mmCIF file of C-alpha atoms and ligand atoms in Angstrom:
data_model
loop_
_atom_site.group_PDB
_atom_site.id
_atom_site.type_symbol
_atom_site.label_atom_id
_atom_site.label_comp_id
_atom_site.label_asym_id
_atom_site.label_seq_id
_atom_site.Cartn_x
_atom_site.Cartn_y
_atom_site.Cartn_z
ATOM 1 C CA UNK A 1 0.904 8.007 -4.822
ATOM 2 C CA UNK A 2 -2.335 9.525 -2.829
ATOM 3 C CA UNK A 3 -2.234 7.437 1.032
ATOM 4 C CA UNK A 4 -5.294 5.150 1.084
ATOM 5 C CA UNK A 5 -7.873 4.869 4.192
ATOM 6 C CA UNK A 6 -9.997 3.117 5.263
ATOM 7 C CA UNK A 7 -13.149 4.680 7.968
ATOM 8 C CA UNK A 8 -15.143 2.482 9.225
ATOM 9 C CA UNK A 9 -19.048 3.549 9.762
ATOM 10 C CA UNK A 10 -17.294 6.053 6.839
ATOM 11 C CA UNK A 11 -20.867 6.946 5.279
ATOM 12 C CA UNK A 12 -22.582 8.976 7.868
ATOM 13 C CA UNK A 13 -22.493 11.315 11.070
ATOM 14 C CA UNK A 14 -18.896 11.626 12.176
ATOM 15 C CA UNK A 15 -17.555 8.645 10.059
ATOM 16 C CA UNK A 16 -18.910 11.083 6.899
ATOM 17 C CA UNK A 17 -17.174 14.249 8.178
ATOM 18 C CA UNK A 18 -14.223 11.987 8.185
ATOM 19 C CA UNK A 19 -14.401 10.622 4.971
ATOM 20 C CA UNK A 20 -14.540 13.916 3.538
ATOM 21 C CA UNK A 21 -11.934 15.587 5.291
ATOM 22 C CA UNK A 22 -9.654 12.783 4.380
ATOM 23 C CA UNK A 23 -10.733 13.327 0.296
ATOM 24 C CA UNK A 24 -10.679 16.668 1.012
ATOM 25 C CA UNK A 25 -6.686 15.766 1.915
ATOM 26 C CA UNK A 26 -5.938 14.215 -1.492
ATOM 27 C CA UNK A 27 -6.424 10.701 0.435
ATOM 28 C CA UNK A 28 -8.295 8.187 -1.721
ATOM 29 C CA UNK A 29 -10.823 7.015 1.099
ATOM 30 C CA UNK A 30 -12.778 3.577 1.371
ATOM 31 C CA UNK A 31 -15.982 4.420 3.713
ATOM 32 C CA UNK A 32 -17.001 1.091 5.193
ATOM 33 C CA UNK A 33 -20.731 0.692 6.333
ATOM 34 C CA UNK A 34 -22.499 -2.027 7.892
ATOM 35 C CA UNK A 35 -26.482 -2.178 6.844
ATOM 36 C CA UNK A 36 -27.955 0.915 5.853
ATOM 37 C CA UNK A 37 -27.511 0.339 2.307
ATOM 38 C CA UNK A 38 -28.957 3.740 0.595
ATOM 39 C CA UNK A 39 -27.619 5.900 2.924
ATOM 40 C CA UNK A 40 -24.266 4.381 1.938
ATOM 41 C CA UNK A 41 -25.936 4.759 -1.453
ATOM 42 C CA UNK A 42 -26.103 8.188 -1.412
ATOM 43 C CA UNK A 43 -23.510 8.848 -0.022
ATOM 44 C CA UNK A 44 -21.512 7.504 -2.387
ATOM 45 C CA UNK A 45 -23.497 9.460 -5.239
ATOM 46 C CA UNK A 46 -23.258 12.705 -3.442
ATOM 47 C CA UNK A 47 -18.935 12.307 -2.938
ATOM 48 C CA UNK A 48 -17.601 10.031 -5.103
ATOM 49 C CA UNK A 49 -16.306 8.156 -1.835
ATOM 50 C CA UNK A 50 -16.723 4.425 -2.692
ATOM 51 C CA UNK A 51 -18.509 2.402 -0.089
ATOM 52 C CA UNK A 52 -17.846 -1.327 1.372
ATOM 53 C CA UNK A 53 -20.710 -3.106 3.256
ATOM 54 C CA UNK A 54 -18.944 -5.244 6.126
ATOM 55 C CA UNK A 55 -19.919 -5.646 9.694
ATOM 56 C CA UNK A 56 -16.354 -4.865 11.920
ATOM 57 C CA UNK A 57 -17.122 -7.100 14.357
ATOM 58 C CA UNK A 58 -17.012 -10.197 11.957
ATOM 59 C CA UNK A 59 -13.245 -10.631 12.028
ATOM 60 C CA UNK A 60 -13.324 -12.978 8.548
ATOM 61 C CA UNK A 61 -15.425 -9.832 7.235
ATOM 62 C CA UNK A 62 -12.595 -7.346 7.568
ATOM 63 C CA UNK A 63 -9.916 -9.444 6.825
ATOM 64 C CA UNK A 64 -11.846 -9.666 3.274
ATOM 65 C CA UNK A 65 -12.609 -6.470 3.101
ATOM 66 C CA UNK A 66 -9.667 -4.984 3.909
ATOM 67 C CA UNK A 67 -7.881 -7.107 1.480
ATOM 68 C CA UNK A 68 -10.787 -6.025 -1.397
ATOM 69 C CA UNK A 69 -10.078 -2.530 -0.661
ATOM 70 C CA UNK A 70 -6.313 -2.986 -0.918
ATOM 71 C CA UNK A 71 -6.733 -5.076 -4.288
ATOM 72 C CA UNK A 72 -9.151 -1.672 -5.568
ATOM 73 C CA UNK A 73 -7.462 1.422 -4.367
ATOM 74 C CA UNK A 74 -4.065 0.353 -3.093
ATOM 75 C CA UNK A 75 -2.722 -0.691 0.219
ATOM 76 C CA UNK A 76 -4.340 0.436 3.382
ATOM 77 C CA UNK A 77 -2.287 3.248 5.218
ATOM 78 C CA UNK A 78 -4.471 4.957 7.489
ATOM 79 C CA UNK A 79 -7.252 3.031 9.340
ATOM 80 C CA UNK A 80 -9.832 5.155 11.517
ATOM 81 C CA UNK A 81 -11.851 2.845 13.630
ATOM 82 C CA UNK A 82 -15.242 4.984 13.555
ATOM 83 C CA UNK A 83 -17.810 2.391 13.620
ATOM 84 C CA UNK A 84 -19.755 2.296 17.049
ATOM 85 C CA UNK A 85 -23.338 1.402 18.498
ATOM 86 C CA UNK A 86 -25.501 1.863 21.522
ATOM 87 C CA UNK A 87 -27.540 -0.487 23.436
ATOM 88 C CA UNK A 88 -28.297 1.187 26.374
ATOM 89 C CA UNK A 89 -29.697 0.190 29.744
ATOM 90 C CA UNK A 90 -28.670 -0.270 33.278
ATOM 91 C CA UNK A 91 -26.837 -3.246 34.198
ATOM 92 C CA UNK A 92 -30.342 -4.472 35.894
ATOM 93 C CA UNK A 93 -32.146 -4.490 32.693
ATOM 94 C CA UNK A 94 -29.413 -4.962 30.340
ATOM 95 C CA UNK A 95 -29.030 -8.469 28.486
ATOM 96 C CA UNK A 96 -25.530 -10.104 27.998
ATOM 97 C CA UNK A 97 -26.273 -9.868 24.302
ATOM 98 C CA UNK A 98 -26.499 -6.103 24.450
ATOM 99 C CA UNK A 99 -23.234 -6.238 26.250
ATOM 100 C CA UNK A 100 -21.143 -8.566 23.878
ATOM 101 C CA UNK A 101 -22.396 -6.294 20.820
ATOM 102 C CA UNK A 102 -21.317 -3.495 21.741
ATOM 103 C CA UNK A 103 -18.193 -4.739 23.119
ATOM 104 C CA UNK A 104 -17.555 -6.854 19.838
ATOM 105 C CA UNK A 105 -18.417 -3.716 17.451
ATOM 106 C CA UNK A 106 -17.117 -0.824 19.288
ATOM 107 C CA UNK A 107 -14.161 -2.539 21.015
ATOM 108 C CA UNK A 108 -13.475 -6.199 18.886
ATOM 109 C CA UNK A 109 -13.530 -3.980 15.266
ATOM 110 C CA UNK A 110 -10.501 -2.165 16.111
ATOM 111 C CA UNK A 111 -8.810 -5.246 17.215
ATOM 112 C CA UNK A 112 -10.278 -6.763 13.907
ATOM 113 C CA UNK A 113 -9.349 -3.775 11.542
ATOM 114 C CA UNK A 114 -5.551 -3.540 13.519
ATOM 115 C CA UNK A 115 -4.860 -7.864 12.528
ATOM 116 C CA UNK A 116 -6.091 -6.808 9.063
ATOM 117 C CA UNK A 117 -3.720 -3.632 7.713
ATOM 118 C CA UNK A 118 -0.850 -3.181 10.770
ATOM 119 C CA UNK A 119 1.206 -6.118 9.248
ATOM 120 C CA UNK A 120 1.334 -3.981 5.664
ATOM 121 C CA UNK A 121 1.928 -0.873 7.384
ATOM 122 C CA UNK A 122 5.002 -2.749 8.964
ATOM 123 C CA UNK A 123 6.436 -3.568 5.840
ATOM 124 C CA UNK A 124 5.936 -0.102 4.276
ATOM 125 C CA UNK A 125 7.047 1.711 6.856
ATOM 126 C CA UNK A 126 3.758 4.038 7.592
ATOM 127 C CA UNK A 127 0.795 3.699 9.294
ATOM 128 C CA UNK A 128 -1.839 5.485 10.753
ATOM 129 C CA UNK A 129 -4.537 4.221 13.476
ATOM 130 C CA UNK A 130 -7.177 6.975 14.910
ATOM 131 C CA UNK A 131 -9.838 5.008 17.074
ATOM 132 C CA UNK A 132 -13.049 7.229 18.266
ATOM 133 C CA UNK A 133 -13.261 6.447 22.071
ATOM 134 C CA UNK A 134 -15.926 8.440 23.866
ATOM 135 C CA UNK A 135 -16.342 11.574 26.977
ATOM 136 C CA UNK A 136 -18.220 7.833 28.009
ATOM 137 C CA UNK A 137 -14.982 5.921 28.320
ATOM 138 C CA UNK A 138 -13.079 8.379 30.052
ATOM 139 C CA UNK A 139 -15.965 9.475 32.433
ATOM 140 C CA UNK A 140 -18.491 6.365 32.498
ATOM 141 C CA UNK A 141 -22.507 7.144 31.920
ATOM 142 C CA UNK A 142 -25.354 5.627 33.747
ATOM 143 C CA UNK A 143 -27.347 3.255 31.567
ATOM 144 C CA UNK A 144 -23.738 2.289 29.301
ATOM 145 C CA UNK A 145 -21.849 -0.159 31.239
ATOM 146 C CA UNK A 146 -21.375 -1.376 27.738
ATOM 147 C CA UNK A 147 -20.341 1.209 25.853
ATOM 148 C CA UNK A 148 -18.414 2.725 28.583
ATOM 149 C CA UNK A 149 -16.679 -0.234 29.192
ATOM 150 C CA UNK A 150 -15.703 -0.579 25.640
ATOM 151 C CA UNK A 151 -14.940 3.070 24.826
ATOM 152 C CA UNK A 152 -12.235 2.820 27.733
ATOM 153 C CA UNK A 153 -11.073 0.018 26.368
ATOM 154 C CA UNK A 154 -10.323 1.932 23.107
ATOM 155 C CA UNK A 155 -8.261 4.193 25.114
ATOM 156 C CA UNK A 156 -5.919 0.893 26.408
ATOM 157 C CA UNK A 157 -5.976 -0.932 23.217
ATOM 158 C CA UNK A 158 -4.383 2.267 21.259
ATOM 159 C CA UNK A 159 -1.651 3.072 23.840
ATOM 160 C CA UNK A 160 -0.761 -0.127 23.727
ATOM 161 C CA UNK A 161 -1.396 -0.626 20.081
ATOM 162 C CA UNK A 162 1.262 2.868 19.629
ATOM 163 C CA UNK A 163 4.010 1.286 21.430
ATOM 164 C CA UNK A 164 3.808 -1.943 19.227
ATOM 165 C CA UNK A 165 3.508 0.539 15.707
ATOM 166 C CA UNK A 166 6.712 3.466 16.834
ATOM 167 C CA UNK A 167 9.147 1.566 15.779
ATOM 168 C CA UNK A 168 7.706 0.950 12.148
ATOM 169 C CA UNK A 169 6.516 4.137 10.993
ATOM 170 C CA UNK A 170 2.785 3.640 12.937
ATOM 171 C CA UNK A 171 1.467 5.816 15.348
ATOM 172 C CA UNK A 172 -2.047 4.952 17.027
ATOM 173 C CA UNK A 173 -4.190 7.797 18.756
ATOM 174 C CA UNK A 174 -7.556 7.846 19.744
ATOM 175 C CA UNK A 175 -10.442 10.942 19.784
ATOM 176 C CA UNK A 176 -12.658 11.000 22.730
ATOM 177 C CA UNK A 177 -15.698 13.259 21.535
ATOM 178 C CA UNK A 178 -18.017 15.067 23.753
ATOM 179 C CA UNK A 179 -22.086 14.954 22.796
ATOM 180 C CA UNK A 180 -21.806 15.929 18.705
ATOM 181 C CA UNK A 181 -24.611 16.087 16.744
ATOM 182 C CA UNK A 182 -25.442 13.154 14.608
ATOM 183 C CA UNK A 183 -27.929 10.523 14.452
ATOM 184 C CA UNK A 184 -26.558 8.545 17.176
ATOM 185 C CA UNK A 185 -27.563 11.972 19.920
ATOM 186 C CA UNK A 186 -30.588 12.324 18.050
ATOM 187 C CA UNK A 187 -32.145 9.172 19.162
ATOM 188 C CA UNK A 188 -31.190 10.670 23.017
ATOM 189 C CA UNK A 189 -34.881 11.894 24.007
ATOM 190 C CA UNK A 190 -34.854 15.786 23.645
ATOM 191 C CA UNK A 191 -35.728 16.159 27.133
ATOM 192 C CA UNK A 192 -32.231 14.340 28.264
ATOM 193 C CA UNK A 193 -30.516 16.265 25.960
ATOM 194 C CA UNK A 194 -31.301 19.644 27.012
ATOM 195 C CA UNK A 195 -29.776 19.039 30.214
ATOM 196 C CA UNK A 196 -26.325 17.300 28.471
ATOM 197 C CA UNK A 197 -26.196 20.494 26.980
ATOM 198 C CA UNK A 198 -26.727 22.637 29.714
ATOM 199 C CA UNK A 199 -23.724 20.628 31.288
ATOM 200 C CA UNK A 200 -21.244 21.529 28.119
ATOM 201 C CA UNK A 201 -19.589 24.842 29.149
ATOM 202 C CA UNK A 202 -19.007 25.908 25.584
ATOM 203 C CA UNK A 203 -23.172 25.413 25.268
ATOM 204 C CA UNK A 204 -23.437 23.598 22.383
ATOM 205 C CA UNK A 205 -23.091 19.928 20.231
ATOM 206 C CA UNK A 206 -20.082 19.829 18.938
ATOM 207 C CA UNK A 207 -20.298 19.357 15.107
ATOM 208 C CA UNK A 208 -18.657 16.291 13.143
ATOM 209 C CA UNK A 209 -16.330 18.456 11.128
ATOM 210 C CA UNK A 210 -15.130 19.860 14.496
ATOM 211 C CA UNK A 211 -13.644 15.948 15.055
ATOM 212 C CA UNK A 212 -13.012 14.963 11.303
ATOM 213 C CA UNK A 213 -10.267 18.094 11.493
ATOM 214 C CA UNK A 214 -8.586 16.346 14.047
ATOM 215 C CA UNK A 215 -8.333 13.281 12.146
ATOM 216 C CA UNK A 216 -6.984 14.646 9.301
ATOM 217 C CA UNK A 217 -4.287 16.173 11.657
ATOM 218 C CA UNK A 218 -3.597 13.261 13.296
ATOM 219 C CA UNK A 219 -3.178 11.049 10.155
ATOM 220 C CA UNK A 220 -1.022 13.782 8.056
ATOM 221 C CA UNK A 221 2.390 13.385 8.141
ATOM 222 C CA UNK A 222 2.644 15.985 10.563
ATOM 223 C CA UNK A 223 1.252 14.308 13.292
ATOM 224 C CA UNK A 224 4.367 11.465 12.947
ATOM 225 C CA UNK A 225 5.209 12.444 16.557
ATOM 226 C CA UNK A 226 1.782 12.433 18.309
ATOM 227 C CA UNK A 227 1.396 8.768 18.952
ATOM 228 C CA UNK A 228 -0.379 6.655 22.487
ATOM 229 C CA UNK A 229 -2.800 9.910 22.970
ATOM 230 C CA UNK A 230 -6.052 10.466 23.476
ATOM 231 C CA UNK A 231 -7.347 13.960 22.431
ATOM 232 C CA UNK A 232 -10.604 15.108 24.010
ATOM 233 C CA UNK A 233 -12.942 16.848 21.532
ATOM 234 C CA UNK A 234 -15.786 17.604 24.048
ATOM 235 C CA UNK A 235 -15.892 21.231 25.004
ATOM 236 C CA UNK A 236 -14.959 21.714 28.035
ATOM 237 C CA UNK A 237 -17.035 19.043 29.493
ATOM 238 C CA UNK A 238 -14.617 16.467 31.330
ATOM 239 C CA UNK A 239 -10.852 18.033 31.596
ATOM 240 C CA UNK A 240 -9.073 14.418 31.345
HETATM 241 P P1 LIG B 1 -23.939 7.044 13.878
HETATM 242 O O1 LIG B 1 -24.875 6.162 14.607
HETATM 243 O O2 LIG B 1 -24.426 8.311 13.279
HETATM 244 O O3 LIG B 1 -23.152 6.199 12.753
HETATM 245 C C1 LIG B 1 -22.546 4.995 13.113
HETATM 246 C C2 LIG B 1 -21.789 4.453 11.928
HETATM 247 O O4 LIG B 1 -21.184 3.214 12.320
HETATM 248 C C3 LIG B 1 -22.691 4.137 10.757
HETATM 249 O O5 LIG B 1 -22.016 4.437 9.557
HETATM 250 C C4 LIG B 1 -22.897 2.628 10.864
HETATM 251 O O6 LIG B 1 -23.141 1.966 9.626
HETATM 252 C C5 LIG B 1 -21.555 2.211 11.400
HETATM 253 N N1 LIG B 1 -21.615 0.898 12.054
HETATM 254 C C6 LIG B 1 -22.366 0.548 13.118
HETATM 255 N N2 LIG B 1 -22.157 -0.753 13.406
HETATM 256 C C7 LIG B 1 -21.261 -1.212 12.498
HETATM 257 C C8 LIG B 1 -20.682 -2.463 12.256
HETATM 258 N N3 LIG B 1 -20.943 -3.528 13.021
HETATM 259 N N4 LIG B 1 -19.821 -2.598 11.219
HETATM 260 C C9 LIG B 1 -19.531 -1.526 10.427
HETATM 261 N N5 LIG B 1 -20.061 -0.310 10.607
HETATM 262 C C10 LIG B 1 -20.912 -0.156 11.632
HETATM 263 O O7 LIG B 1 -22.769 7.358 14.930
HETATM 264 P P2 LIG B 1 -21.905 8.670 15.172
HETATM 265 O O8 LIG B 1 -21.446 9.227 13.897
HETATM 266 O O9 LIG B 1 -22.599 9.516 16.137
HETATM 267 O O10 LIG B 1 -20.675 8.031 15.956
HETATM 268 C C11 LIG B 1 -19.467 7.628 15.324
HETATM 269 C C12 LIG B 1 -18.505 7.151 16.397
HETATM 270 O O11 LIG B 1 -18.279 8.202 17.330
HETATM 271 C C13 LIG B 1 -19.025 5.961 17.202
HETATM 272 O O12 LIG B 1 -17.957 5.109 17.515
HETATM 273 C C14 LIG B 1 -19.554 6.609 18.463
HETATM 274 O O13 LIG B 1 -19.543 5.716 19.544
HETATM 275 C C15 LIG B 1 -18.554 7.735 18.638
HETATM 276 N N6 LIG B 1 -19.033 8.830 19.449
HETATM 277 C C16 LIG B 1 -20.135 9.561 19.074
HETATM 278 C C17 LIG B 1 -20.551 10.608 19.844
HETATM 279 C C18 LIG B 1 -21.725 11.434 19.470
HETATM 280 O O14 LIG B 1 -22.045 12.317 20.257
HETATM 281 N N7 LIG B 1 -22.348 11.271 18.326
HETATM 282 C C19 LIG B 1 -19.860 10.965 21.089
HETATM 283 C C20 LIG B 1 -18.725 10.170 21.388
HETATM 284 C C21 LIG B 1 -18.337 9.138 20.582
HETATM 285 P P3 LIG B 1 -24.619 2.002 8.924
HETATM 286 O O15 LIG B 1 -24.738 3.407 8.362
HETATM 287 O O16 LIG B 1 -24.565 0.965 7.888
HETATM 288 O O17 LIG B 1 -25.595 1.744 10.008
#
């Protein structure tokens, strides 16, 4: 029977690339999204990918959607923890509610997508969890206390998260992209961006697919032994 998996902000920029790759796999693939509704839409229409609207950072939300997935497509074996948000600002100007959002989003889904699938996993012996960390975790960014602080705390949560899973079959690894093209750097004015750029040795964004490959490794059977690591997709730009 095809591996079921569930990516969370599944239905566009790197979260799509993912959700493809995975198909592309033979992996039947639930795309989770949280609001934009026609992009999901489309989305859908355009891969045959089946779409769930819940917001990770509502624990009762994945619980239930977890479990609806499992009850449609079979039980969850592969989670990638995708979704993520900005609210930028320096710590002068930034308001606790842009910090607990992106804390309870980018950090609390994982946590909230692990309580929902790892017991299953457990039971059937295989599991996979990829979380995407950032460059922004590992290095820290002016204006992202938030993010930064959460993206690191990706990094902890899935070494510590592999040493609970070995045992059982699960291994837990996180991606730390670079600047890649999607939505998310195209709200970064152009001006910024030329000089992010300018700091990438390899000169360019790097391009979804380029991190959706690496998923697909990490979550094949092949990748059984790689567990507790972090894999830096940025090129060249911090050597961590
Ligand atoms: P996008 O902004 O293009 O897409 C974000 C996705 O996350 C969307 O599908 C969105 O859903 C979903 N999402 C946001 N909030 C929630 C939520 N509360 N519940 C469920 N889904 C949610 O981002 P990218 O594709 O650029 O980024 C994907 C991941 O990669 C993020 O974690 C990001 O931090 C990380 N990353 C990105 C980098 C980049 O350069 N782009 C660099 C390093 C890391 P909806 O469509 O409904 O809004």
């Amino acid at each position: 029977m095809a591996r079921v998996a569930v990516v969370t902000g599944g239905t566009r920029g790197i979260g799509e690339a993912i959700s493809i790759a995975l198909q592309d796999m033979g992996i039947t693939v639930a795309a989770n999204f949280a609001g934009s509704d026609e992009k999901a839409r489309l989305f859908t229409e355009r891969t045959g990918i089946k779409s769930y609207k819940w917001n990770v950072a509502d624990h009762q939300a994945c619980l239930d959607g977890c479990a609806l997935v499992a009850a449609e497509l079979g039980p969850i074996d592969i989670v990638v923890n995708n979704a993520g948000i900005t609210r930028d600002g320096t710590l002068m100007k930034m308001s606790w509610e842009a910090w607990n959002e992106v804390i309870q989003v980018n950090l609390g889904g994982s946590f909230n997508m692990a309580k929902a699938t790892f017991a299953g996993m457990k039971e059937r012996g295989f599991g996979r969890f990829v979380q995407i960390g950032s460059i922004n975790g590992q290095a820290g960014q002016y204006g992202q206390v938030n993010y930064s602080a959460a993206k690191s705390g990706i990094h902890g949560f899935t070494k510590a998260l592999a040493q609970e899973g070995a045992r059982f079959g699960i291994t837990a690894n996180a991606i730390a992209p670079g600047y890649i093209d999607t939505d998310m750097v195209a709200a970064v004015p152009a001006e910024a961006l030329a000089k992010i750029v300018a700091k990438i040795p390899v000169g360019r964004l790097g391009q979804a697919s380029e991190i959706a490959r690496t998923v697909g490794f990490l979550v094949s059977e092949d990748g059984g032994f790689i567990t507790g690591s972090t894999m830096s997709i940025n090129g060249g730009q911090h050597m961590y």
